[in-house]
Amino acid sequence: MARYLLTRAWHSALTLLMSTVVVFFGVRALPGDPALALAGEDRSPEALEAIRHHYGLDQPLPIQFAQYVGRVAQGDFGVSIRTGIPVSSMLTTALPVTVELSLLAILLAAALGVGAGVLAAVRRGRPAEWLANGLALVGLSVPHFWLGLLAILYLSVAAGLFPASGFVPLLQDPVGNLHHIVLPAVILGTGLAAIIMRQTRSAMLEALSSDHVRTAKAKGLRPRAVITRHALRNSLIVVVTIVGLQLGGLISGAVVTEQIFGLPGFGKMTIDAVFQRDYPVIQAVVLLTATAYIVINFLVDLLYSVIDPRIRVTGEPA
Amino acid sequence: MSKDEGGATSGDNQAAGQDNFGTPADPAAVKKGGKLVIALSAEPDALDPTLSRSLYSRYVFQAICQKLYDVNEQAQVVPQLATALPTVSGDGKTVTIPLRQGARFADGTPFDSAAVKATLQRHLTNARSARKSELGPIDTVDTPDANSVVIHLKQPFAPLVGALADRAGMIMSPKALQTLGDNFASAPVCVGPFKFAKRVPQNSIDVVRDPNFYDATKVNLDAISWHILSDASIRAANLRSGDAQVADSISTQDYGALRGDSSLSVLQSQSLGYQGLTFNIGNVDGVGTTPKPINRPIAQNAKVRQAFEYALDRKALVQAVFNGLNAPACSPISPASPFSSEEAQACPQHDPAKAKQLLSEAGVQTPYPVAMLISNTPDSLRLAQALQAMVKDGGFDLKINPVEYSSLLDEQDRGNFELLQLGWSGRIDPDANITNFVGTGGSQNVSGYSNPQLDAALTQARQSNDLEERKKLYGQAVTILQQDDALIYLYRQRNLTAVSKKIQGLQVFPDGVIRAAFAGFTK
């Protein structure tokens, strides 16, 4: 186990370093200049030079990179070129929003997807399956931004059920927070729910026709126990993998959802930073996203062994 | 065009294109208290009058940082923290400004001449200052007493007052400057009806009523919150759902629907800026470098550029693309400006036959290909397509190269374009709308254009304090600009602001800034 963890940690560090290099140089290869974007209308050669100097953009790239890595190693992400606010403080504000939005979206998607998937498998060939399949198709094919706009139009503007935009921190006002975030979370979760539903359904169908389920039925277990304890538990391996893999999609989906609902999360921050060529913010966001991916993948691997003890984290056969 | 006109006629009886700046609140009709939410189309940058470079920061500053001078509905400069317009000495080099007495900053410290001096000196000496060039050739600043400040100039500089009616004239608390230094934007302290409360980056800026304000009794609202919502339709949706009471930069596409909503009204004013088409006629090594010849007829021969202008039908363009809400423009001087004259508003009429004739005189083959760099926003793309169809009749084959805004700025400064479409939001003094863009070596002269005659007229105009003389000189400048056609002025944007009828007293003047500080909720 210890050796496994060490190897994982080493691989993770390498991945992080690689992504830092790619983003650092990649973002600077883009056309556009943060000094120009910042100078806006009031730009003069002196002003541009002063901005570049202030943010160290006039240094050779390798030196900028070395300085950046040095600062990040000490936990300093620099200052936003656009707003002059420390990036770490921007991250502290934005991170909880995206984490809450994503977690809520996953919970909703998993509850809805697993429920509908099991139902579709158990009621195979009946209206319940058709309905679940139809909804999944809609969830998969309709883009987030469109659903979001429709939701704002009908649920916020026309019905007045939810606020059209904005955010209240959870600790400040839990009820208000939920009121603001439920709609975006549902919209964000739709695609994922559809995928989970499809995967659960096919895994359940396979499990339901397997030998151990037949044995369980033959032993006279109640159908509910057969479905939940014998078929569903095996099927969940697939679901966990899918949720893990789809988290990436969820993060990119969050970019769009946050933009539409005006949520001050990572996604909105990323879009604004890219348009403004706000290098320190883009770098920090990518670094944190990469870290999140690594952690999630690791957790998914650990979860496998919890769900199915036949799988050992060492990767060696039991 | 009947379809397009329809969008602007619904709602109350105000016609499209007619200014509606809003009216001051009737004290008997508004109640005290409440929080106003304004949906803002872009995030303000640093809330520091010295460093701020974005238009949107001016919206927030309007509530928290008063200026020595302000702008009124007629685009005239009026006193705000100053008590009268400045007195200028005979040689134009000494400018004396009388200051308001008894005003206090939000931190309770007194507003006086020392504060004005400290602010101006910070504008002039801070390495990243965006104000330095606007303030012109300031030599020294004197404070003969607490209530007046004397600015000594190296040369006469008429645009100074206009600059003091913008961010350069916002006076910062010396105490806050001392404690916060370069971090002033984290907690800006000025004289204003409201004071800074909180900023959530990318999301919102909150201000609350300032009890220290000298006119605090006239302030109705408890707080104002700007929510940043970059999508125009989302801003409109927030307005309709009641989550926001004001939305700026309404799209001309949404105008009809919002005007048709009985719970809303739309304020509109013509901007002091312009949208235009710039030809690259000498920007080879980047903006600010010595122009070099470009071996293309459109760069070398003014007749080809004039032909392009004759091929344009500005009126049809604004009608087709912007529902007739934006106004055709042929010069950098807005008709709303006191510096406008007949010459300044002269306009070459749409004449495709003349365009073809000029092209044949220039000896070029038609259709003459031109590549245009343009921002990739939906409005810009619609404009580009309309232009493309229009100039075809005049003998041009227009190719559209859409790029994202940051790249566009980069390409234009490097000189990597043949023709580009961009605009300028406009300033109160004409000098700030012209010299930088078409004056030789101007910091934003991306065309690489240079004409000594024009430079002479512009220099003379900025050194004169006589309105009539300046008017005449700007008229001459426009005539020269239209002969050379390095920059073809296209249209002037309309500032469209949608406001809930629950709010009274919100105003938008020709400078485009939303004035919300003295608004209030209807009783």
Short mmCIF file of C-alpha atoms in Angstrom, two decimals, chain B residues 91-359:
data_model
loop_
_atom_site.label_atom_id
_atom_site.label_comp_id
_atom_site.label_asym_id
_atom_site.label_seq_id
_atom_site.Cartn_x
_atom_site.Cartn_y
_atom_site.Cartn_z
CA ASP B 91 -1.18 83.07 -21.21
CA GLY B 92 -3.23 79.92 -20.61
CA LYS B 93 -0.62 78.45 -18.29
CA THR B 94 -2.11 79.01 -14.84
CA VAL B 95 -5.37 77.29 -13.94
CA THR B 96 -7.03 78.15 -10.61
CA ILE B 97 -9.77 75.89 -9.25
CA PRO B 98 -11.95 76.92 -6.27
CA LEU B 99 -12.89 73.97 -4.05
CA ARG B 100 -15.99 72.98 -2.10
CA GLN B 101 -15.76 73.65 1.63
CA GLY B 102 -16.87 71.32 4.38
CA ALA B 103 -16.81 68.12 2.33
CA ARG B 104 -15.38 65.00 3.94
CA PHE B 105 -14.02 61.75 2.61
CA ALA B 106 -15.75 58.48 3.48
CA ASP B 107 -13.12 57.91 6.19
CA GLY B 108 -14.14 61.18 7.84
CA THR B 109 -10.99 63.14 6.90
CA PRO B 110 -11.51 66.60 5.36
CA PHE B 111 -11.50 67.26 1.62
CA ASP B 112 -9.13 70.16 0.87
CA SER B 113 -6.53 71.47 -1.55
CA ALA B 114 -3.84 69.22 -0.05
CA ALA B 115 -5.92 66.19 -1.00
CA VAL B 116 -6.33 67.50 -4.55
CA LYS B 117 -2.60 68.07 -4.80
CA ALA B 118 -1.80 64.60 -3.43
CA THR B 119 -4.21 63.01 -5.90
CA LEU B 120 -2.91 64.91 -8.94
CA GLN B 121 0.66 64.14 -7.98
CA ARG B 122 -0.14 60.46 -7.69
CA HIS B 123 -1.75 60.57 -11.17
CA LEU B 124 1.40 62.20 -12.55
CA THR B 125 4.04 60.09 -10.84
CA ASN B 126 2.67 56.56 -10.42
CA ALA B 127 4.49 54.29 -12.89
CA ARG B 128 1.27 52.59 -14.03
CA SER B 129 -0.86 55.75 -14.06
CA ALA B 130 -3.44 55.83 -16.83
CA ARG B 131 -4.04 59.53 -16.13
CA LYS B 132 -0.62 61.00 -16.85
CA SER B 133 -1.15 61.71 -20.55
CA GLU B 134 -4.72 62.99 -19.99
CA LEU B 135 -3.50 65.66 -17.58
CA GLY B 136 -1.18 67.13 -20.20
CA PRO B 137 1.84 69.33 -19.55
CA ILE B 138 1.36 69.97 -15.79
CA ASP B 139 4.46 71.56 -14.25
CA THR B 140 3.52 72.10 -10.59
CA VAL B 141 0.45 72.12 -8.37
CA ASP B 142 0.13 74.84 -5.68
CA THR B 143 -2.20 75.09 -2.68
CA PRO B 144 -2.40 78.79 -1.73
CA ASP B 145 -5.13 77.94 0.82
CA ALA B 146 -7.29 74.99 1.81
CA ASN B 147 -10.06 75.92 -0.62
CA SER B 148 -8.24 76.52 -3.88
CA VAL B 149 -5.71 74.77 -5.98
CA VAL B 150 -3.51 76.30 -8.71
CA ILE B 151 -2.19 74.19 -11.57
CA HIS B 152 0.82 75.54 -13.47
CA LEU B 153 1.19 74.25 -17.02
CA LYS B 154 4.24 74.17 -19.27
CA GLN B 155 2.03 74.97 -22.28
CA PRO B 156 -1.63 75.96 -22.48
CA PHE B 157 -3.77 72.80 -22.42
CA ALA B 158 -7.51 73.26 -22.99
CA PRO B 159 -8.49 69.55 -22.59
CA LEU B 160 -7.46 69.67 -18.89
CA VAL B 161 -10.94 70.58 -17.64
CA GLY B 162 -12.46 67.70 -19.64
CA ALA B 163 -9.95 65.33 -18.03
CA LEU B 164 -10.86 66.65 -14.55
CA ALA B 165 -14.48 65.77 -15.35
CA ASP B 166 -13.37 62.13 -15.62
CA ARG B 167 -11.20 59.86 -13.46
CA ALA B 168 -8.31 62.36 -13.34
CA GLY B 169 -10.58 64.67 -11.32
CA MET B 170 -11.60 62.06 -8.72
CA ILE B 171 -9.97 63.03 -5.47
CA MET B 172 -8.73 60.26 -3.17
CA SER B 173 -8.36 60.42 0.61
CA PRO B 174 -4.68 61.12 1.39
CA LYS B 175 -5.04 59.06 4.56
CA ALA B 176 -6.25 56.03 2.59
CA LEU B 177 -3.54 56.58 -0.02
CA GLN B 178 -0.98 56.52 2.74
CA THR B 179 -2.24 53.31 4.33
CA LEU B 180 -3.18 51.42 1.17
CA GLY B 181 -0.67 52.76 -1.37
CA ASP B 182 -0.84 50.67 -4.53
CA ASN B 183 -3.65 48.62 -2.96
CA PHE B 184 -6.01 51.59 -2.90
CA ALA B 185 -8.38 49.63 -5.18
CA SER B 186 -8.97 47.06 -2.41
CA ALA B 187 -10.84 49.67 -0.33
CA PRO B 188 -11.16 52.93 -2.29
CA VAL B 189 -11.95 56.04 -0.21
CA CYS B 190 -13.22 59.23 -1.88
CA VAL B 191 -15.93 61.85 -1.41
CA GLY B 192 -19.23 60.38 -2.58
CA PRO B 193 -22.89 59.67 -1.82
CA PHE B 194 -21.90 56.04 -1.22
CA LYS B 195 -18.83 54.30 0.14
CA PHE B 196 -17.19 51.09 -0.93
CA ALA B 197 -18.36 48.01 0.98
CA LYS B 198 -17.38 44.77 -0.74
CA ARG B 199 -16.16 43.31 -4.00
CA VAL B 200 -16.52 39.68 -5.05
CA PRO B 201 -14.20 39.33 -8.07
CA GLN B 202 -15.99 38.39 -11.31
CA ASN B 203 -19.31 38.73 -9.56
CA SER B 204 -20.36 41.87 -7.76
CA ILE B 205 -19.42 45.19 -6.21
CA ASP B 206 -21.40 46.58 -3.28
CA VAL B 207 -21.47 50.11 -1.93
CA VAL B 208 -23.46 51.54 1.01
CA ARG B 209 -24.72 55.02 1.80
CA ASP B 210 -22.01 57.33 3.19
CA PRO B 211 -23.20 59.40 6.19
CA ASN B 212 -20.13 61.67 5.74
CA PHE B 213 -21.30 62.87 2.31
CA TYR B 214 -21.96 66.62 2.21
CA ASP B 215 -25.34 66.15 0.54
CA ALA B 216 -26.31 62.97 2.42
CA THR B 217 -29.94 64.04 2.83
CA LYS B 218 -30.44 63.82 -0.94
CA VAL B 219 -29.39 60.18 -1.00
CA ASN B 220 -32.38 57.82 -0.99
CA LEU B 221 -30.97 54.33 -1.38
CA ASP B 222 -29.25 52.36 1.39
CA ALA B 223 -27.02 50.43 -0.98
CA ILE B 224 -26.19 49.79 -4.61
CA SER B 225 -24.94 46.46 -5.93
CA TRP B 226 -23.52 45.94 -9.43
CA HIS B 227 -23.87 42.35 -10.63
CA ILE B 228 -21.63 41.46 -13.53
CA LEU B 229 -23.60 39.65 -16.24
CA SER B 230 -21.83 39.75 -19.56
CA ASP B 231 -24.60 38.19 -21.66
CA ALA B 232 -27.14 40.76 -22.89
CA SER B 233 -30.09 38.35 -22.85
CA ILE B 234 -29.25 37.24 -19.29
CA ARG B 235 -29.17 40.90 -18.23
CA ALA B 236 -32.57 41.37 -19.83
CA ALA B 237 -33.88 38.22 -18.08
CA ASN B 238 -32.67 39.48 -14.69
CA LEU B 239 -34.44 42.72 -15.28
CA ARG B 240 -37.67 40.96 -16.15
CA SER B 241 -37.48 38.58 -13.19
CA GLY B 242 -36.92 41.53 -10.85
CA ASP B 243 -33.50 40.31 -9.70
CA ALA B 244 -32.06 43.55 -11.08
CA GLN B 245 -33.70 46.93 -11.55
CA VAL B 246 -31.25 48.34 -14.09
CA ALA B 247 -29.31 46.81 -16.98
CA ASP B 248 -26.70 48.62 -19.04
CA SER B 249 -25.65 48.15 -22.69
CA ILE B 250 -28.93 46.72 -23.88
CA SER B 251 -28.52 45.10 -27.30
CA THR B 252 -30.33 46.88 -30.12
CA GLN B 253 -31.83 43.41 -30.76
CA ASP B 254 -33.49 43.32 -27.31
CA TYR B 255 -34.60 46.96 -27.44
CA GLY B 256 -38.02 46.35 -28.99
CA ALA B 257 -38.99 43.65 -26.50
CA LEU B 258 -37.84 45.68 -23.49
CA ARG B 259 -39.63 48.81 -24.70
CA GLY B 260 -42.77 46.74 -25.06
CA ASP B 261 -42.62 45.74 -21.38
CA SER B 262 -44.82 48.15 -19.45
CA SER B 263 -42.83 47.70 -16.23
CA LEU B 264 -39.63 48.99 -17.83
CA SER B 265 -38.35 52.11 -19.50
CA VAL B 266 -35.27 52.51 -21.67
CA LEU B 267 -32.93 55.47 -21.21
CA GLN B 268 -30.89 56.40 -24.23
CA SER B 269 -28.23 58.90 -25.14
CA GLN B 270 -25.95 59.27 -28.09
CA SER B 271 -22.36 58.55 -27.16
CA LEU B 272 -19.49 60.98 -27.55
CA GLY B 273 -17.42 58.27 -29.18
CA TYR B 274 -17.59 56.58 -32.55
CA GLN B 275 -17.21 53.30 -34.38
CA GLY B 276 -15.02 53.45 -37.43
CA LEU B 277 -12.96 51.73 -40.09
CA THR B 278 -9.20 52.22 -39.98
CA PHE B 279 -6.98 51.55 -42.99
CA ASN B 280 -3.39 50.54 -42.40
CA ILE B 281 -1.44 53.06 -44.42
CA GLY B 282 1.94 52.95 -42.69
CA ASN B 283 1.88 50.82 -39.54
CA VAL B 284 4.52 48.26 -40.51
CA ASP B 285 6.59 47.93 -37.35
CA GLY B 286 3.89 48.48 -34.76
CA VAL B 287 2.00 51.46 -33.35
CA GLY B 288 4.19 54.39 -32.28
CA THR B 289 7.04 53.54 -34.70
CA THR B 290 7.90 55.63 -37.77
CA PRO B 291 5.42 54.84 -40.56
CA LYS B 292 6.76 52.96 -43.59
CA PRO B 293 5.17 52.73 -47.03
CA ILE B 294 2.87 49.77 -47.68
CA ASN B 295 2.84 48.63 -51.28
CA ARG B 296 -0.94 48.43 -51.78
CA PRO B 297 -3.11 50.93 -53.65
CA ILE B 298 -5.50 51.21 -50.68
CA ALA B 299 -2.60 52.23 -48.42
CA GLN B 300 -0.93 54.56 -50.91
CA ASN B 301 -3.79 56.19 -52.79
CA ALA B 302 -6.40 58.22 -50.91
CA LYS B 303 -8.75 57.86 -53.92
CA VAL B 304 -9.18 54.14 -53.21
CA ARG B 305 -10.09 54.90 -49.59
CA GLN B 306 -12.44 57.67 -50.65
CA ALA B 307 -14.06 55.21 -53.06
CA PHE B 308 -14.62 52.90 -50.07
CA GLU B 309 -16.31 55.73 -48.18
CA TYR B 310 -18.57 56.54 -51.15
CA ALA B 311 -19.53 52.87 -51.31
CA LEU B 312 -20.88 53.06 -47.74
CA ASP B 313 -24.50 53.79 -46.99
CA ARG B 314 -24.30 54.61 -43.30
CA LYS B 315 -27.99 55.22 -42.88
CA ALA B 316 -28.97 51.87 -44.37
CA LEU B 317 -26.24 50.24 -42.32
CA VAL B 318 -27.45 51.43 -38.92
CA GLN B 319 -31.01 50.73 -39.95
CA ALA B 320 -30.29 47.16 -41.03
CA VAL B 321 -27.85 46.19 -38.29
CA PHE B 322 -28.98 48.24 -35.29
CA ASN B 323 -32.69 48.81 -35.89
CA GLY B 324 -31.93 52.45 -36.58
CA LEU B 325 -30.91 53.02 -32.97
CA ASN B 326 -27.31 54.01 -33.62
CA ALA B 327 -26.65 57.22 -35.51
CA PRO B 328 -24.59 57.51 -38.71
CA ALA B 329 -21.33 59.39 -38.06
CA CYS B 330 -18.83 60.96 -40.42
CA SER B 331 -16.49 62.64 -37.97
CA PRO B 332 -14.98 62.25 -34.49
CA ILE B 333 -16.99 65.24 -33.24
CA SER B 334 -20.38 64.22 -31.88
CA PRO B 335 -23.30 66.50 -32.81
CA ALA B 336 -24.00 66.48 -29.05
CA SER B 337 -20.65 68.21 -28.42
CA PRO B 338 -20.46 71.98 -27.94
CA PHE B 339 -17.50 71.81 -30.36
CA SER B 340 -19.65 70.59 -33.25
CA SER B 341 -19.99 72.74 -36.38
CA GLU B 342 -21.28 72.45 -39.93
CA GLU B 343 -17.85 71.39 -41.21
CA ALA B 344 -17.53 68.87 -38.41
CA GLN B 345 -20.80 67.23 -39.45
CA ALA B 346 -20.21 67.30 -43.25
CA CYS B 347 -20.76 63.84 -44.69
CA PRO B 348 -19.84 62.29 -48.07
CA GLN B 349 -23.07 60.82 -49.42
CA HIS B 350 -23.54 57.24 -50.53
CA ASP B 351 -22.59 57.10 -54.23
CA PRO B 352 -21.49 53.70 -55.60
CA ALA B 353 -21.04 55.13 -59.13
CA LYS B 354 -18.61 57.71 -57.79
CA ALA B 355 -16.82 54.94 -55.90
CA LYS B 356 -16.30 52.98 -59.12
CA GLN B 357 -15.17 56.11 -60.93
CA LEU B 358 -12.56 56.86 -58.23
CA LEU B 359 -11.32 53.28 -58.39
#
